[in-house]
Amino acid sequence: MSEPARRLPVILVVDDEPTVLAAVARDLRQGFGERYRIVRAGSGDEALEVLRELVRRGEQVALLVVDQRMPGLSGTDYLVRAREVVPTAKRVLLTAYADTEAAIQAINEVDLDYYLLKPWDPPEDKLFPVVRDLVGAWESGAALEAGGVRLIGHRFSRATHELRDFLARNLVPARWLDVERDAEARQLLKVAGVDDDRLPVTLLEDGTVLERPTVLELAERLGVAGQPALEHYDLVIVGGGPAGLAAAVYGASEGLKTITVEREGPGGQAAQSSRIENYLGFPAGLSGSELTQRATTQARRLGAELLTLQDTTGLRVEGSGRIVELSGGGNLSASTVLIASGVSYRQLNAPGFAELTGQGIYYGAALTDARECKDQHVVVIGGANSAGQAAVYLSSYATRVTMLVRGDSLAKSMSHYLIEQIEALDNVEVRTRSAAVAAEGDGRLRALRIRNPDGSESVEQADACFVFIGARPLTDWLDGVVARDERGFILAGLDVKGDGWSLQRDPFPLETSVPGVFVAGDVRARSIKRVASAVGEGSMAVSLVHQYLAEA
């Protein structure tokens, strides 16, 4: 007896005007009917009931398309309530030009993904690209949620956290199962014949069971790490953050044999950002993981290689060649090198923090662990944009979020749009002139000792703590080769002209003290710490690489 066919994911369209509803459904069926089931509803209340029925049946809802002007529930009111039923579905608002202001406001109020102005003729140009982009992003998230790799472990285990972070950063489809809370996890361990003291355990799609694997072992089994395909490259990029990925896209698209080396996973610090709101061309914002996935796919499609989980240990100059030494023992030979290795979060040097890292204390890992914070008290330490983005994102899950800020105001280090969002959240408390001086726990974080503005100290219960207290450049491997400032950031352009510069011409703007070695992004001295700036520098560096190669 054959199994019943799996039902297609749903795109739900809501409009109170039958002719408009029929037209929208027709267009969507034309463009996406082979992969999605188009379902219609004539009101917000009817649509909510349809959603509940779909969830009861175990069906997936990929996209909600709703008209703003409807009697009863407006489009935005409907989306607020629909988000509680299907939180992962993408959301699109249909609106007239006169309602544009309401649509823009809805981006913040209901986490709207996009708004479409009616009419959209032809749909091939104005409707299909938007929907294709949104359902593509939804499919990626659905794959990560229901992928073939299953990871079983304890939430407050450092080894488990490292594996979860690796899978998320490298966009590996995987499911996380907590052995203490998921009956399925215990059943899988019983079937696999694995004892609890052998956790964490990963179950691969081919049936392989890995007990207590290291990140490198898991990466090798999944084929994530990879090996260089060529003996020599035109451009080796060190770092896979926004600057490095932008350079990979432009380098590969312009015919350069390009490879990127990334020590952890694509995206760098930006990949851990819950929401990037001020990146040009994305009015609803996008998550760091979305940006990373798009850029990685684009770079690979254009021919760039990506070598992950390889750290760089040295740089040598051999005539016209530049040799990048790798932690795995190999080398990469290149005509030019771009250093875009970014920065790493500074560790908080206070009692208990080192011991509880990965066991309730996390550095920039809000996306990986946010859902585990449901109905809990979470503390965010820091007052810059990364801390603000984490606080806003965590507020969707945690009952209470406390921000500890050393300064007397967020305005000194945080963008205005983020401050406004935080002020509008009832469950986020900002405590200025306050600092965590110790972490307490018994194998997991239980409480923080906090120094208050008046100098007194208090102990407060905390289920998780996310730390964002600045960053340090990852440049020790360049010691004695490339000029750096007193903090380790790489000097470039005219700053290196008198620092051992060997050529008659002036150094190019992003060129380091070593000709043919360039720098971009946060690791450059005096850089602007913004995603758009890093992307711009990575793109600009490729143009300078061409100039260098032409002269050479």
PDB file of C-alpha atoms in Angstrom, residues 49 76 96 124 130 149 154 156 190 223 235 249 278 349 374 397 400 417 423 467 470 486-487 489 491 506 543:
ATOM      1  CA  GLU A  49      -9.551  29.784  11.678  1.00  0.00           C
ATOM      2  CA  THR A  76      -1.952  44.512  10.366  1.00  0.00           C
ATOM      3  CA  ALA A  96      -2.711  51.126  -1.946  1.00  0.00           C
ATOM      4  CA  GLU A 124       6.379  38.487 -13.417  1.00  0.00           C
ATOM      5  CA  VAL A 130       9.249  39.335  -4.045  1.00  0.00           C
ATOM      6  CA  VAL A 149      21.079  15.829  11.128  1.00  0.00           C
ATOM      7  CA  HIS A 154      22.108  19.086  27.288  1.00  0.00           C
ATOM      8  CA  PHE A 156      23.774  23.799  29.452  1.00  0.00           C
ATOM      9  CA  LYS A 190      17.717   4.074  23.385  1.00  0.00           C
ATOM     10  CA  GLY A 223      31.790  17.662   4.148  1.00  0.00           C
ATOM     11  CA  LEU A 235      43.002  36.135  -4.623  1.00  0.00           C
ATOM     12  CA  VAL A 249      31.325  37.720  -5.032  1.00  0.00           C
ATOM     13  CA  ASN A 278      19.686  49.747   8.247  1.00  0.00           C
ATOM     14  CA  ASN A 349      37.003  38.970  32.842  1.00  0.00           C
ATOM     15  CA  LYS A 374      11.125  31.161  26.447  1.00  0.00           C
ATOM     16  CA  TYR A 397      10.889  34.748  23.677  1.00  0.00           C
ATOM     17  CA  ARG A 400      12.052  39.565  30.921  1.00  0.00           C
ATOM     18  CA  TYR A 417      16.070  53.285  15.561  1.00  0.00           C
ATOM     19  CA  GLU A 423      11.854  51.840  24.628  1.00  0.00           C
ATOM     20  CA  VAL A 467      27.724  39.441  26.405  1.00  0.00           C
ATOM     21  CA  GLY A 470      33.408  45.235  22.324  1.00  0.00           C
ATOM     22  CA  GLU A 486      48.746  49.504  19.112  1.00  0.00           C
ATOM     23  CA  ARG A 487      45.432  47.630  19.432  1.00  0.00           C
ATOM     24  CA  PHE A 489      44.094  46.680  13.886  1.00  0.00           C
ATOM     25  CA  LEU A 491      47.086  49.872   8.971  1.00  0.00           C
ATOM     26  CA  ASP A 506      51.999  55.179  -2.948  1.00  0.00           C
ATOM     27  CA  SER A 543      39.069  46.797  -7.824  1.00  0.00           C
TER      28      SER A 543
END
